[in-house]
mmCIF file with all atom_site columns, C-alpha atoms in Angstrom:
data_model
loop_
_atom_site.group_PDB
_atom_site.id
_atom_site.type_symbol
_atom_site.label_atom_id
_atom_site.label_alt_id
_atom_site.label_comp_id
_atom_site.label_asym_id
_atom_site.label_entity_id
_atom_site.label_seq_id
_atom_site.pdbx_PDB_ins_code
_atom_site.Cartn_x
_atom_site.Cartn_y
_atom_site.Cartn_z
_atom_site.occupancy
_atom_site.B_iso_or_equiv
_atom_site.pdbx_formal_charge
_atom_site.auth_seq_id
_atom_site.auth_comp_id
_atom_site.auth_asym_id
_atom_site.auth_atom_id
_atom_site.pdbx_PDB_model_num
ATOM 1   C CA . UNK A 1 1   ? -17.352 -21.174 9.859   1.00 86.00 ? 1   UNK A CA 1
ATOM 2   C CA . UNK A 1 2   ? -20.930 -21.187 11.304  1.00 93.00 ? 2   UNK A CA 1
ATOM 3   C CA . UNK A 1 3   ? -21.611 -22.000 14.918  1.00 96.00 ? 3   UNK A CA 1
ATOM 4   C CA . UNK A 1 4   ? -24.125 -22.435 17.184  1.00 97.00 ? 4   UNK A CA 1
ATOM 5   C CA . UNK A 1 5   ? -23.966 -21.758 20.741  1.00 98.00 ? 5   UNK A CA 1
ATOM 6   C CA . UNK A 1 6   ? -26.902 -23.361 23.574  1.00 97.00 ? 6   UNK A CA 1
ATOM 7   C CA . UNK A 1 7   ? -26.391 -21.505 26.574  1.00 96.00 ? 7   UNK A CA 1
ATOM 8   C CA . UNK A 1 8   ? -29.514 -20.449 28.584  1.00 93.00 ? 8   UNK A CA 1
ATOM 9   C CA . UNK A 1 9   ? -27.142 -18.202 30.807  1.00 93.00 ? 9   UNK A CA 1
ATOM 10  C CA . UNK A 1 10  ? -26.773 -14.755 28.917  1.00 94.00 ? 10  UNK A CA 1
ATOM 11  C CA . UNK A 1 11  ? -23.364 -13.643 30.606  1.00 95.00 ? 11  UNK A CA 1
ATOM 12  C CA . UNK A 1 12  ? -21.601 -17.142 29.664  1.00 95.00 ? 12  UNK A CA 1
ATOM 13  C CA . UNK A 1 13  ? -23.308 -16.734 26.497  1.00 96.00 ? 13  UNK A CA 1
ATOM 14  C CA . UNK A 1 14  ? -22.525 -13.366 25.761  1.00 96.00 ? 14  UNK A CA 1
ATOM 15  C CA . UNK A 1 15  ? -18.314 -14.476 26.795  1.00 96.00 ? 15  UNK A CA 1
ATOM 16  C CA . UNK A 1 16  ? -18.929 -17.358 24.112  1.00 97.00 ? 16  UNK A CA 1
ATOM 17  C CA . UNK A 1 17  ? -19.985 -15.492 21.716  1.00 96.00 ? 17  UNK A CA 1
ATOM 18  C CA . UNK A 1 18  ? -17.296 -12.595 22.095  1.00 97.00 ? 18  UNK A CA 1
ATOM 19  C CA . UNK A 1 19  ? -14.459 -15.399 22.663  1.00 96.00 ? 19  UNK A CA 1
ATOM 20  C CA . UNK A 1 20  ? -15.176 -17.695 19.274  1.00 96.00 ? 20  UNK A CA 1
ATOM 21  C CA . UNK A 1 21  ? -16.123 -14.603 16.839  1.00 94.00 ? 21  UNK A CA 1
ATOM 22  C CA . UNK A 1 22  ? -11.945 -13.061 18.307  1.00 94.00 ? 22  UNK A CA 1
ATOM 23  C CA . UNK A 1 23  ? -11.279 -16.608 17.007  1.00 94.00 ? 23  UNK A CA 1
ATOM 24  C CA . UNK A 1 24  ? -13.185 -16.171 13.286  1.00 91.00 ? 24  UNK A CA 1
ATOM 25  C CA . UNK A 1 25  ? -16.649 -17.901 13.753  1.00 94.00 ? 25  UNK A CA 1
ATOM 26  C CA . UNK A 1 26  ? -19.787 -16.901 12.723  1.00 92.00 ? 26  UNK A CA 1
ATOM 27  C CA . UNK A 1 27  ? -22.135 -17.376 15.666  1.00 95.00 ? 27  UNK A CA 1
ATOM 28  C CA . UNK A 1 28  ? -25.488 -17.644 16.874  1.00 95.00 ? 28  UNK A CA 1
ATOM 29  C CA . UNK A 1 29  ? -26.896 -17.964 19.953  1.00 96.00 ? 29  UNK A CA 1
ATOM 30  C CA . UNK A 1 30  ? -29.492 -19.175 21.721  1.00 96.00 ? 30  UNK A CA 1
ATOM 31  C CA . UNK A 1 31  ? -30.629 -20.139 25.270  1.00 95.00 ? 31  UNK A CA 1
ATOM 32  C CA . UNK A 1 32  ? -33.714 -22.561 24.353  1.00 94.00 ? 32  UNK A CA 1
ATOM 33  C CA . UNK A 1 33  ? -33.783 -26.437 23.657  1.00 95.00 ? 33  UNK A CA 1
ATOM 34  C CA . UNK A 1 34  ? -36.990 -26.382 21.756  1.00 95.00 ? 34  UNK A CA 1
ATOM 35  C CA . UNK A 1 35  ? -35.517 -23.755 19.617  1.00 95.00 ? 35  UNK A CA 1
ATOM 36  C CA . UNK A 1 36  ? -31.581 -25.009 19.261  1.00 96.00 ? 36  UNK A CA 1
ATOM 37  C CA . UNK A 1 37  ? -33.478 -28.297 18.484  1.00 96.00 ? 37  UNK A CA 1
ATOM 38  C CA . UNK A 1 38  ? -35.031 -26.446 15.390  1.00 96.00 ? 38  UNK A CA 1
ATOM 39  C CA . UNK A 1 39  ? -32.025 -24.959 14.256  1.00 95.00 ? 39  UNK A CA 1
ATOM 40  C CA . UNK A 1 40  ? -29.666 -27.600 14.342  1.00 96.00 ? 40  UNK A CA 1
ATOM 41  C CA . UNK A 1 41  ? -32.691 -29.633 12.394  1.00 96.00 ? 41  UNK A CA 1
ATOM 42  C CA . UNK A 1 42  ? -32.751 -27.489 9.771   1.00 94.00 ? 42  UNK A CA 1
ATOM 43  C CA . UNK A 1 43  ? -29.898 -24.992 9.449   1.00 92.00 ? 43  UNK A CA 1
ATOM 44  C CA . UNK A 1 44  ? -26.432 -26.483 8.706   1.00 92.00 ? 44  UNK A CA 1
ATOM 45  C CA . UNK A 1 45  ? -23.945 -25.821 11.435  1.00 95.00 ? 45  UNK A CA 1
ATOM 46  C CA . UNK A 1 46  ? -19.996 -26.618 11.141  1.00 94.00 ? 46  UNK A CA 1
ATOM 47  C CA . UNK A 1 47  ? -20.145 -26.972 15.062  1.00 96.00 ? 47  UNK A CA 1
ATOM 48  C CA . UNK A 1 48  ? -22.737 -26.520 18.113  1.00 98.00 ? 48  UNK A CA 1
ATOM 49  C CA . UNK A 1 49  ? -21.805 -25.477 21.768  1.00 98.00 ? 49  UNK A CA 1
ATOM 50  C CA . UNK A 1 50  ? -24.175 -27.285 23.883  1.00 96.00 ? 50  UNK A CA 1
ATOM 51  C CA . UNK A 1 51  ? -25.136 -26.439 27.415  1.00 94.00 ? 51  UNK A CA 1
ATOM 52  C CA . UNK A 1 52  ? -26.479 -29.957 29.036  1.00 90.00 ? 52  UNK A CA 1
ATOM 53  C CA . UNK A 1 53  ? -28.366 -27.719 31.784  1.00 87.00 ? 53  UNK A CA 1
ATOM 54  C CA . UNK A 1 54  ? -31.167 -26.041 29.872  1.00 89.00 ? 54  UNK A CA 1
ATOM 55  C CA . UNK A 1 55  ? -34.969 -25.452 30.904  1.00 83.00 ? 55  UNK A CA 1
ATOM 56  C CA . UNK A 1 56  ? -37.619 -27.405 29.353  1.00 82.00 ? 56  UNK A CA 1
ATOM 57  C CA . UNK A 1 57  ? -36.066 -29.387 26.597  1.00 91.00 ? 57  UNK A CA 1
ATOM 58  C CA . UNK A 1 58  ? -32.419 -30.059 27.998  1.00 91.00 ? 58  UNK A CA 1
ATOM 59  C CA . UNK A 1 59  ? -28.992 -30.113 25.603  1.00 92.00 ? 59  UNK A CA 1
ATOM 60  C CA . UNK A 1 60  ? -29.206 -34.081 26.002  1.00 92.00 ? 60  UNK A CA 1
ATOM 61  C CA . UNK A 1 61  ? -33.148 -34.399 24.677  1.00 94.00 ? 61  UNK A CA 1
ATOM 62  C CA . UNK A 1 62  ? -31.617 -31.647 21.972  1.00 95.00 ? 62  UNK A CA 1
ATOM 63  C CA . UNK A 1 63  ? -28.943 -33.722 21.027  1.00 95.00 ? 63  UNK A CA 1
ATOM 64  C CA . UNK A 1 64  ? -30.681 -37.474 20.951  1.00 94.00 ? 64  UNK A CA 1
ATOM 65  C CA . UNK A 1 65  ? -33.431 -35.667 18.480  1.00 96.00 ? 65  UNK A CA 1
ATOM 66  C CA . UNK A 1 66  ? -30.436 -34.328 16.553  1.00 96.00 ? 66  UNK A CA 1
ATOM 67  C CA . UNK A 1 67  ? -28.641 -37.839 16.217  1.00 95.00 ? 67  UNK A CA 1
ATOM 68  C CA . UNK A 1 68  ? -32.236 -39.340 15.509  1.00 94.00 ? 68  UNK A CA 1
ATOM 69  C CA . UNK A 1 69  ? -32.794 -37.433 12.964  1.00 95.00 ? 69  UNK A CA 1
ATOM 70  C CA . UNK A 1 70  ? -28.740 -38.057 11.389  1.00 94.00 ? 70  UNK A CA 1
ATOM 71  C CA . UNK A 1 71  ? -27.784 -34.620 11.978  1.00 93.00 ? 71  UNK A CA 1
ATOM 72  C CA . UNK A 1 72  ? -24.107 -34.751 11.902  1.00 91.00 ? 72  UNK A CA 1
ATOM 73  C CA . UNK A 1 73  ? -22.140 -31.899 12.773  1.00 94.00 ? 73  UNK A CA 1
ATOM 74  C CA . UNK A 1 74  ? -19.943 -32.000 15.650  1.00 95.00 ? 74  UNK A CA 1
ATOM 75  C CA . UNK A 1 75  ? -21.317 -31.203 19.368  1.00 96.00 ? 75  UNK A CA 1
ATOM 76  C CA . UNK A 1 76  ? -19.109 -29.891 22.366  1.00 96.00 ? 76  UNK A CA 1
ATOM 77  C CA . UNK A 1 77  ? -21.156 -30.669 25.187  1.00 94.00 ? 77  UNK A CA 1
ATOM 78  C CA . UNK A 1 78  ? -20.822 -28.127 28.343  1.00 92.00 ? 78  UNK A CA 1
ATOM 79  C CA . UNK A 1 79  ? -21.882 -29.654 31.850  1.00 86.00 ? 79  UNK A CA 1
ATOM 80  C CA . UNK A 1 80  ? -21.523 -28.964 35.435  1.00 78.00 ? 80  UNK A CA 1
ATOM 81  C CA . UNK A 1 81  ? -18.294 -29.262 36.881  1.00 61.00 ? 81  UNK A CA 1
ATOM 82  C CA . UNK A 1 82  ? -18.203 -33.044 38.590  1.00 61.00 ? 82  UNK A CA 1
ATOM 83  C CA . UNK A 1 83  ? -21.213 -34.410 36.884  1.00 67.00 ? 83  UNK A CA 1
ATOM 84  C CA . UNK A 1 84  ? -19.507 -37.190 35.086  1.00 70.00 ? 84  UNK A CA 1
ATOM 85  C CA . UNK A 1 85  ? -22.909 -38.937 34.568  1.00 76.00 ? 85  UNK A CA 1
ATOM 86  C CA . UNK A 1 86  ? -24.064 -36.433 32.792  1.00 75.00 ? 86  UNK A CA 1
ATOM 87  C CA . UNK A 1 87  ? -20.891 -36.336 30.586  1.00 75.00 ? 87  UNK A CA 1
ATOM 88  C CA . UNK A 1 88  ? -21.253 -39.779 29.848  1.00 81.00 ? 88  UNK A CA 1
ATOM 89  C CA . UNK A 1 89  ? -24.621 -39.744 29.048  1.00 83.00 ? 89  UNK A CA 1
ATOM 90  C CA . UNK A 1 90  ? -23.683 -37.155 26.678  1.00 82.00 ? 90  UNK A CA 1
ATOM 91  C CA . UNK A 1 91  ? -21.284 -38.790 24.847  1.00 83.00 ? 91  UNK A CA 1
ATOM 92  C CA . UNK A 1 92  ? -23.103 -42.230 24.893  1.00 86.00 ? 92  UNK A CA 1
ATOM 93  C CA . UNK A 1 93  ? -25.766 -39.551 23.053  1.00 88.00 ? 93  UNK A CA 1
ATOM 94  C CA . UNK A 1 94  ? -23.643 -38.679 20.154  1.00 90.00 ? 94  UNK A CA 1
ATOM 95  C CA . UNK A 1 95  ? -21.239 -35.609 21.202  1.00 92.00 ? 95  UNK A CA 1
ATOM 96  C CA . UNK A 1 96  ? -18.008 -35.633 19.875  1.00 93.00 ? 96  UNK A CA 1
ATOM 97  C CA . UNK A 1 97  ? -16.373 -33.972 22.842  1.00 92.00 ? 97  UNK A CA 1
ATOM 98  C CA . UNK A 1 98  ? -17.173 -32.436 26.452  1.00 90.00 ? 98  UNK A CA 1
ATOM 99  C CA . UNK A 1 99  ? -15.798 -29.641 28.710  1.00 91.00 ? 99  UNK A CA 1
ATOM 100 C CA . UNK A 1 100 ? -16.755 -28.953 32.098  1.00 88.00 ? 100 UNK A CA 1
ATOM 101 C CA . UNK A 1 101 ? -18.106 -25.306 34.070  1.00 87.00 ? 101 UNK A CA 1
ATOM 102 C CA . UNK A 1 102 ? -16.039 -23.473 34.588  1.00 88.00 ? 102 UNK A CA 1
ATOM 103 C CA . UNK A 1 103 ? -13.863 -23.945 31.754  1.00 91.00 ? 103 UNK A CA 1
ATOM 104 C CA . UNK A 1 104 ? -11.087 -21.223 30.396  1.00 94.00 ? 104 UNK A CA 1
ATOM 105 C CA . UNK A 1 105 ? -12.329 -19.656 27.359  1.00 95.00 ? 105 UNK A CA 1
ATOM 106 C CA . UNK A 1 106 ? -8.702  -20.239 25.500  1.00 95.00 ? 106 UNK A CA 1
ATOM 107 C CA . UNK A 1 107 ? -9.382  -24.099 26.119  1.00 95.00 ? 107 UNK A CA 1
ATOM 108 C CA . UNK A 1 108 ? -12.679 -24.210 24.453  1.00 96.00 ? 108 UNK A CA 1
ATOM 109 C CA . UNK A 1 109 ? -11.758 -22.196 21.277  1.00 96.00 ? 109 UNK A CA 1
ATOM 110 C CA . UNK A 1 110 ? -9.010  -25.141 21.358  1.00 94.00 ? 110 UNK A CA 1
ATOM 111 C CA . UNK A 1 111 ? -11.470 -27.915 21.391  1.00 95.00 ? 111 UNK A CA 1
ATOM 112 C CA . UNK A 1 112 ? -13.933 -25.840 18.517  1.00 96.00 ? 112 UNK A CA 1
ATOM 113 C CA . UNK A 1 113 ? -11.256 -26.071 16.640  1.00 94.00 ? 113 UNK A CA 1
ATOM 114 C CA . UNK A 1 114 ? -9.899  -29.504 16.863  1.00 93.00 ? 114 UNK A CA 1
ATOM 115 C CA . UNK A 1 115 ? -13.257 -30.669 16.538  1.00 95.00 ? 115 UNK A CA 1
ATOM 116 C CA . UNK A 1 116 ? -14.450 -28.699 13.150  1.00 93.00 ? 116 UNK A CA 1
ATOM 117 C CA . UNK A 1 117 ? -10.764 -29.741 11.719  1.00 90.00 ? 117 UNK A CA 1
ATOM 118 C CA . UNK A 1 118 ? -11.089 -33.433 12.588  1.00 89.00 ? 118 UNK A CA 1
ATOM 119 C CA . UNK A 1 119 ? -15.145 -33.314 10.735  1.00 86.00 ? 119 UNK A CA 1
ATOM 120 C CA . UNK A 1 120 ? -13.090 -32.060 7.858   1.00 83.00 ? 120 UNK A CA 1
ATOM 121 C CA . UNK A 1 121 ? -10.663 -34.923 8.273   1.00 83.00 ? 121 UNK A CA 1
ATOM 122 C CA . UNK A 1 122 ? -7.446  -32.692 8.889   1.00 80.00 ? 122 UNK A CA 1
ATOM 123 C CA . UNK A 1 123 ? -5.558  -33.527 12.165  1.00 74.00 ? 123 UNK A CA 1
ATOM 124 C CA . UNK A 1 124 ? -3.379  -30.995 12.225  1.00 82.00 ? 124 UNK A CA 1
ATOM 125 C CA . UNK A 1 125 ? -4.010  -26.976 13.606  1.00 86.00 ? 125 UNK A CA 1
ATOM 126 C CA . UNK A 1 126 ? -2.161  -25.804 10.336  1.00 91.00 ? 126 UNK A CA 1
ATOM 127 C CA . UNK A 1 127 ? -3.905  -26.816 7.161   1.00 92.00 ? 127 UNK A CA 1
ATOM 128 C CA . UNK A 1 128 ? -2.476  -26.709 3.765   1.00 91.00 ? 128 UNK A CA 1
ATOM 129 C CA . UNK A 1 129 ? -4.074  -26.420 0.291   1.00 92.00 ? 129 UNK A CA 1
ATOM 130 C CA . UNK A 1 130 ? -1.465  -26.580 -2.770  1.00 90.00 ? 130 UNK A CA 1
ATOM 131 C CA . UNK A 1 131 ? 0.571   -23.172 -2.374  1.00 91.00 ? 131 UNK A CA 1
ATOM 132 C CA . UNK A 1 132 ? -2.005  -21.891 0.620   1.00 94.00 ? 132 UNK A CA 1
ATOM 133 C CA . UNK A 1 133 ? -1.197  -22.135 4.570   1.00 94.00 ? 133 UNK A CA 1
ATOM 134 C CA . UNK A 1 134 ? -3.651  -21.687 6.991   1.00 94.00 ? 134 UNK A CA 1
ATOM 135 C CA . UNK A 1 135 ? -2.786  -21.556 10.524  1.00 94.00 ? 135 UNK A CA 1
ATOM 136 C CA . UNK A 1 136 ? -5.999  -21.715 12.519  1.00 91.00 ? 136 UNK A CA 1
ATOM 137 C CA . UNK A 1 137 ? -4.640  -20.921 15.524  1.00 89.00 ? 137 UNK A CA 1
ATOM 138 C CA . UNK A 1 138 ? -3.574  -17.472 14.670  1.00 90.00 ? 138 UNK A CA 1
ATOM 139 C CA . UNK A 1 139 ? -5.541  -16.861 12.383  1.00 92.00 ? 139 UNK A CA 1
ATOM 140 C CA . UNK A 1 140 ? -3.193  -16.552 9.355   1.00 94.00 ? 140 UNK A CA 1
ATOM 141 C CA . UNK A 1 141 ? -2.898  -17.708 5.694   1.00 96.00 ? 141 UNK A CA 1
ATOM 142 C CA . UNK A 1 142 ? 0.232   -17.940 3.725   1.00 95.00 ? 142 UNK A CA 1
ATOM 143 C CA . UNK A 1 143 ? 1.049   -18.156 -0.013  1.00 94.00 ? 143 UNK A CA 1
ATOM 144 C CA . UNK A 1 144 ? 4.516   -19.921 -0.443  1.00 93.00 ? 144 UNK A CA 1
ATOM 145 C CA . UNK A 1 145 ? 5.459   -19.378 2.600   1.00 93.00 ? 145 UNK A CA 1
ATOM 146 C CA . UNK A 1 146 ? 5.059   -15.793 2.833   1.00 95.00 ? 146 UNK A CA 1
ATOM 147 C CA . UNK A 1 147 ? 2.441   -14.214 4.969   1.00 95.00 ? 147 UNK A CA 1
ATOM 148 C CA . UNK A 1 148 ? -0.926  -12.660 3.215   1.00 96.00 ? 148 UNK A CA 1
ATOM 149 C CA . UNK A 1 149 ? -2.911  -9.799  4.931   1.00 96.00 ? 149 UNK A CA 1
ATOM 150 C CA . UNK A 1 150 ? -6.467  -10.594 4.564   1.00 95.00 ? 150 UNK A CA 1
ATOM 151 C CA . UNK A 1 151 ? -9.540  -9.081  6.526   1.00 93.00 ? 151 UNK A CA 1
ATOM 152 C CA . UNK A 1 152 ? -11.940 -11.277 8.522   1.00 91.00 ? 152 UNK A CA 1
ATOM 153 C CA . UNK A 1 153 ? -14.278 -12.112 6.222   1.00 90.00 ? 153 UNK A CA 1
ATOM 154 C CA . UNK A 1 154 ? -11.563 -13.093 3.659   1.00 94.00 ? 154 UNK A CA 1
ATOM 155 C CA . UNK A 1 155 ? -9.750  -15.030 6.122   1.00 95.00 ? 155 UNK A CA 1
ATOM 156 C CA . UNK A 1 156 ? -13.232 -16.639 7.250   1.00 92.00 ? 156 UNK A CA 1
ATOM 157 C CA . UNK A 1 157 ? -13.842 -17.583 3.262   1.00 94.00 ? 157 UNK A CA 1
ATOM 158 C CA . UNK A 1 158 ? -9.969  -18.883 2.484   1.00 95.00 ? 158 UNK A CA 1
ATOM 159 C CA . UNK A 1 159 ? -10.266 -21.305 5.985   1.00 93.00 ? 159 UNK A CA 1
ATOM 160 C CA . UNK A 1 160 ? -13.523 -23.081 4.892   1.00 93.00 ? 160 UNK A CA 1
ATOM 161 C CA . UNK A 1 161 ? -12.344 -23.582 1.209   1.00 94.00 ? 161 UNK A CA 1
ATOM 162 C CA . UNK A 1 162 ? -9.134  -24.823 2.619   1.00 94.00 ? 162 UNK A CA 1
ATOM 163 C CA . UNK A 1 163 ? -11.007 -27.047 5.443   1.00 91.00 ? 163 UNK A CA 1
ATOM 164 C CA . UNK A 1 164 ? -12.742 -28.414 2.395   1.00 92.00 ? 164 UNK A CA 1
ATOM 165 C CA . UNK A 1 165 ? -9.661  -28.364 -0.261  1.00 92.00 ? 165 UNK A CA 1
ATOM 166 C CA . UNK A 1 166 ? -10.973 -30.610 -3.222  1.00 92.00 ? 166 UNK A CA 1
ATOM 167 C CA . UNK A 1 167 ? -14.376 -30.262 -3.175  1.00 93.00 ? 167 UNK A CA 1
ATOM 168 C CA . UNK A 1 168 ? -16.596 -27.558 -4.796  1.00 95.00 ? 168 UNK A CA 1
ATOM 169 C CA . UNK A 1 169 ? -18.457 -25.373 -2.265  1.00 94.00 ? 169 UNK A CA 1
ATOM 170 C CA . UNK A 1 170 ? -22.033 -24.070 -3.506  1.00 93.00 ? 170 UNK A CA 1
ATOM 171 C CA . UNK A 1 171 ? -22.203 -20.138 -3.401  1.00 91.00 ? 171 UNK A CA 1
ATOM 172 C CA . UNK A 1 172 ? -24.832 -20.497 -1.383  1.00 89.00 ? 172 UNK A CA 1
ATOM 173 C CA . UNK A 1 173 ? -23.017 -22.658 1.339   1.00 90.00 ? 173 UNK A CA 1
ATOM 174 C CA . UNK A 1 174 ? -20.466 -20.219 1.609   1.00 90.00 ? 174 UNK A CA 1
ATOM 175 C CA . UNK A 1 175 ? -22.696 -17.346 2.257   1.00 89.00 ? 175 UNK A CA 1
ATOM 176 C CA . UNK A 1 176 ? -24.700 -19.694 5.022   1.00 86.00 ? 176 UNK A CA 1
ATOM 177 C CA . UNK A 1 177 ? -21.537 -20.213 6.399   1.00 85.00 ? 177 UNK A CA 1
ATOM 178 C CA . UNK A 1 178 ? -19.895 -16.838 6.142   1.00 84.00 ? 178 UNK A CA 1
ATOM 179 C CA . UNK A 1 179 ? -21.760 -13.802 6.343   1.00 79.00 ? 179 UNK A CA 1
ATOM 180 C CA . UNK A 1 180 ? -24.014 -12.643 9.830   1.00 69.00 ? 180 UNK A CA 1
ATOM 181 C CA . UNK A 1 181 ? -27.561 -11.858 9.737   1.00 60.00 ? 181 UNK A CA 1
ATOM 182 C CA . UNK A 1 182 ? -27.480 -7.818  9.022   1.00 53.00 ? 182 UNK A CA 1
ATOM 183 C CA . UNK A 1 183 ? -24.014 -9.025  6.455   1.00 55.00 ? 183 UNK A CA 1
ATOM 184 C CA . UNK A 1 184 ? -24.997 -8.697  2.925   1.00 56.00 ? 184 UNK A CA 1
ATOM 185 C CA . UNK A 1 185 ? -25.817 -12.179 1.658   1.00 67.00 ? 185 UNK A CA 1
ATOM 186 C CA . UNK A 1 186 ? -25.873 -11.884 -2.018  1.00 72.00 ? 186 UNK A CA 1
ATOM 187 C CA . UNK A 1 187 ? -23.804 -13.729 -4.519  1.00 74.00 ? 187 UNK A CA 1
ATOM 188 C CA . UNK A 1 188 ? -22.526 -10.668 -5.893  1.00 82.00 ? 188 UNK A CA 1
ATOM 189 C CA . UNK A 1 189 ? -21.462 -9.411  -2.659  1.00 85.00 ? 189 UNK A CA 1
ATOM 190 C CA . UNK A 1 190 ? -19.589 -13.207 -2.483  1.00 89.00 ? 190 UNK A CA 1
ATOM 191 C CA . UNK A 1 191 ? -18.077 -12.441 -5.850  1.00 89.00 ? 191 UNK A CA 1
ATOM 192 C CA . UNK A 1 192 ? -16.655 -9.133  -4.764  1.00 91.00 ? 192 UNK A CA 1
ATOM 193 C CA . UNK A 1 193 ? -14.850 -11.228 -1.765  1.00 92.00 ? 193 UNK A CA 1
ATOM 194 C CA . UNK A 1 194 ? -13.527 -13.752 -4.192  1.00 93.00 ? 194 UNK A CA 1
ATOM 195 C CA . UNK A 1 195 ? -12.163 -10.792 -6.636  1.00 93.00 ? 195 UNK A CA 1
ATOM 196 C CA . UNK A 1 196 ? -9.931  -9.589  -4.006  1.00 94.00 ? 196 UNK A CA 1
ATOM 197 C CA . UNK A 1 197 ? -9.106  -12.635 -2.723  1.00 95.00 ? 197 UNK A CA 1
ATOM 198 C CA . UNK A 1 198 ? -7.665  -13.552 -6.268  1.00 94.00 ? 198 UNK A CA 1
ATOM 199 C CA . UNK A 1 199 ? -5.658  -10.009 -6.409  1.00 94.00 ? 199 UNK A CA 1
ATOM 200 C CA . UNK A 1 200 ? -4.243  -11.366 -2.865  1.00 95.00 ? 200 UNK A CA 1
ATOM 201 C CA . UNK A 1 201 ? -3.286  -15.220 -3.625  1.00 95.00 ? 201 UNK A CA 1
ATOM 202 C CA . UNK A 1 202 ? -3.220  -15.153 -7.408  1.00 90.00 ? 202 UNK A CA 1
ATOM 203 C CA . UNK A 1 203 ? -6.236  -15.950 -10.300 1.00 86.00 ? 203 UNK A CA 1
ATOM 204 C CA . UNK A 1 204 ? -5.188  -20.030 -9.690  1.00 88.00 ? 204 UNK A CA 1
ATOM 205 C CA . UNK A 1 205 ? -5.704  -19.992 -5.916  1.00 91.00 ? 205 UNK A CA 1
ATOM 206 C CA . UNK A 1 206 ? -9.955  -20.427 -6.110  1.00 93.00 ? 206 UNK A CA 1
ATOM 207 C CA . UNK A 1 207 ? -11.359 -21.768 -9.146  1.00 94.00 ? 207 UNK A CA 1
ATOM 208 C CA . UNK A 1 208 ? -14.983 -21.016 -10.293 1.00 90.00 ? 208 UNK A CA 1
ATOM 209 C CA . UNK A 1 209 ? -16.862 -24.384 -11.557 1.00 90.00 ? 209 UNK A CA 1
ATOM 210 C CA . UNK A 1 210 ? -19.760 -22.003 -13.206 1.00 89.00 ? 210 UNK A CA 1
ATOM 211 C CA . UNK A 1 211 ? -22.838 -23.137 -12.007 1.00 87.00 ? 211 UNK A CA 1
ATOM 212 C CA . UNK A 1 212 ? -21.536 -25.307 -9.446  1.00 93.00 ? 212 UNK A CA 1
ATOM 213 C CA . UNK A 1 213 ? -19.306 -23.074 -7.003  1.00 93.00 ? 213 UNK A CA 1
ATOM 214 C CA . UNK A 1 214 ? -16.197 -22.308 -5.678  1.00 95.00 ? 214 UNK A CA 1
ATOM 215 C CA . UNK A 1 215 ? -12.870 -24.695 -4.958  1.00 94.00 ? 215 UNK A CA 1
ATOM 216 C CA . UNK A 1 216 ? -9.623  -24.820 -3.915  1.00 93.00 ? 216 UNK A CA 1
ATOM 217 C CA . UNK A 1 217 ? -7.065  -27.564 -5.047  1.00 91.00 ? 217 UNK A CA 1
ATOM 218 C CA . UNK A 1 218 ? -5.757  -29.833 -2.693  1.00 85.00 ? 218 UNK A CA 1
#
């Protein structure tokens, strides 16, 4: 999963960053509206952290251009502790949730994760995909009920097939959404991923539609 994070302070930015890639994200970072504008407009995000409080362009002239312009992934708004204007205003601009300063890190992960299952249309913190388990709170997948020790990146590919159980993913979605700027980000390097993967969970658990991508049944 690939995340964005808007926070003009480094040290809160920095603890973001650290805190959602324990939990399995992908993320960037960056502390400038003109430039989180620019991203979010033309990079494809599963979520964006949003700091409200930002020089120049603020996170609520960010997210209006983003809604403008139909960009639809989910936004968690951050704002200063009591400012409830603000956090309307937010909302009222097209965020799908809100969290005030200071927050506790483990709460946030919480609502990052709520908020990319519920864009997925899955409700519940443990998602299931035919014989596949994945329990996004700890991290862990399961085949039939039995526990399957995967590494990061393979855990990071199974959750966003299984988020997206039924529909073929693009190779070149998954590596957008998967791999970190100095990662390799080649589709043979995705192929090598998917080859273990299939040793792990079995050849059925992620079909190949050649020239289309990669799926996992429902």
């Amino acid at each position: 999963m690939r995340l964005l994070v808007v926070e003009d302070e480094a040290r809160i930015a920095e603890d973001l960053r650290v805190a959602l890639e324990a939990a399995g994200y992908r993320v960037e970072l960056t502390g400038d509206g003109e430039t989180a504008w620019f991203l979010g407009s033309t990079e494809d995000y599963d979520l964006v952290v949003l700091d409200l409080g930002l020089p120049a362009l603020d996170g609520l002239g960010v997210l209006k251009r983003w809604r403008a312009e139909d960009r639809r992934m989910p936004v968690l708004v951050l704002t200063a502790r009591g400012a409830w204007a603000e956090r309307v205003e937010g909302i009222d601009a097209g965020a799908d949730d809100y969290l005030a300063k200071p927050f506790a890190m483990a709460e946030l992960v919480a609502r990052v994760r709520a908020l990319i299952r519920r864009s997925a249309g899955r409700a519940a913190p443990v998602l299931e995909a035919g014989p596949l388990t994945v329990d996004t709170r700890q991290m862990r997948v399961a085949l039939d009920g039995r526990p399957v020790t995967l590494s990061p990146l393979e855990y990071r590919l199974v959750a966003y097939l299984v988020h997206h159980a039924g529909r073929v993913v693009p190779p070149t979605e998954l590596i957008e959404h998967l791999y970190g700027d100095d990662d390799a980000r080649d589709a043979n390097a995705l192929e090598a991923v998917i080859t273990r993967l299939r040793r792990k969970l079995g050849a059925g658990a992620i079909e190949t539609r050649r020239g289309f991508g990669y799926r996992v049944p429902e």
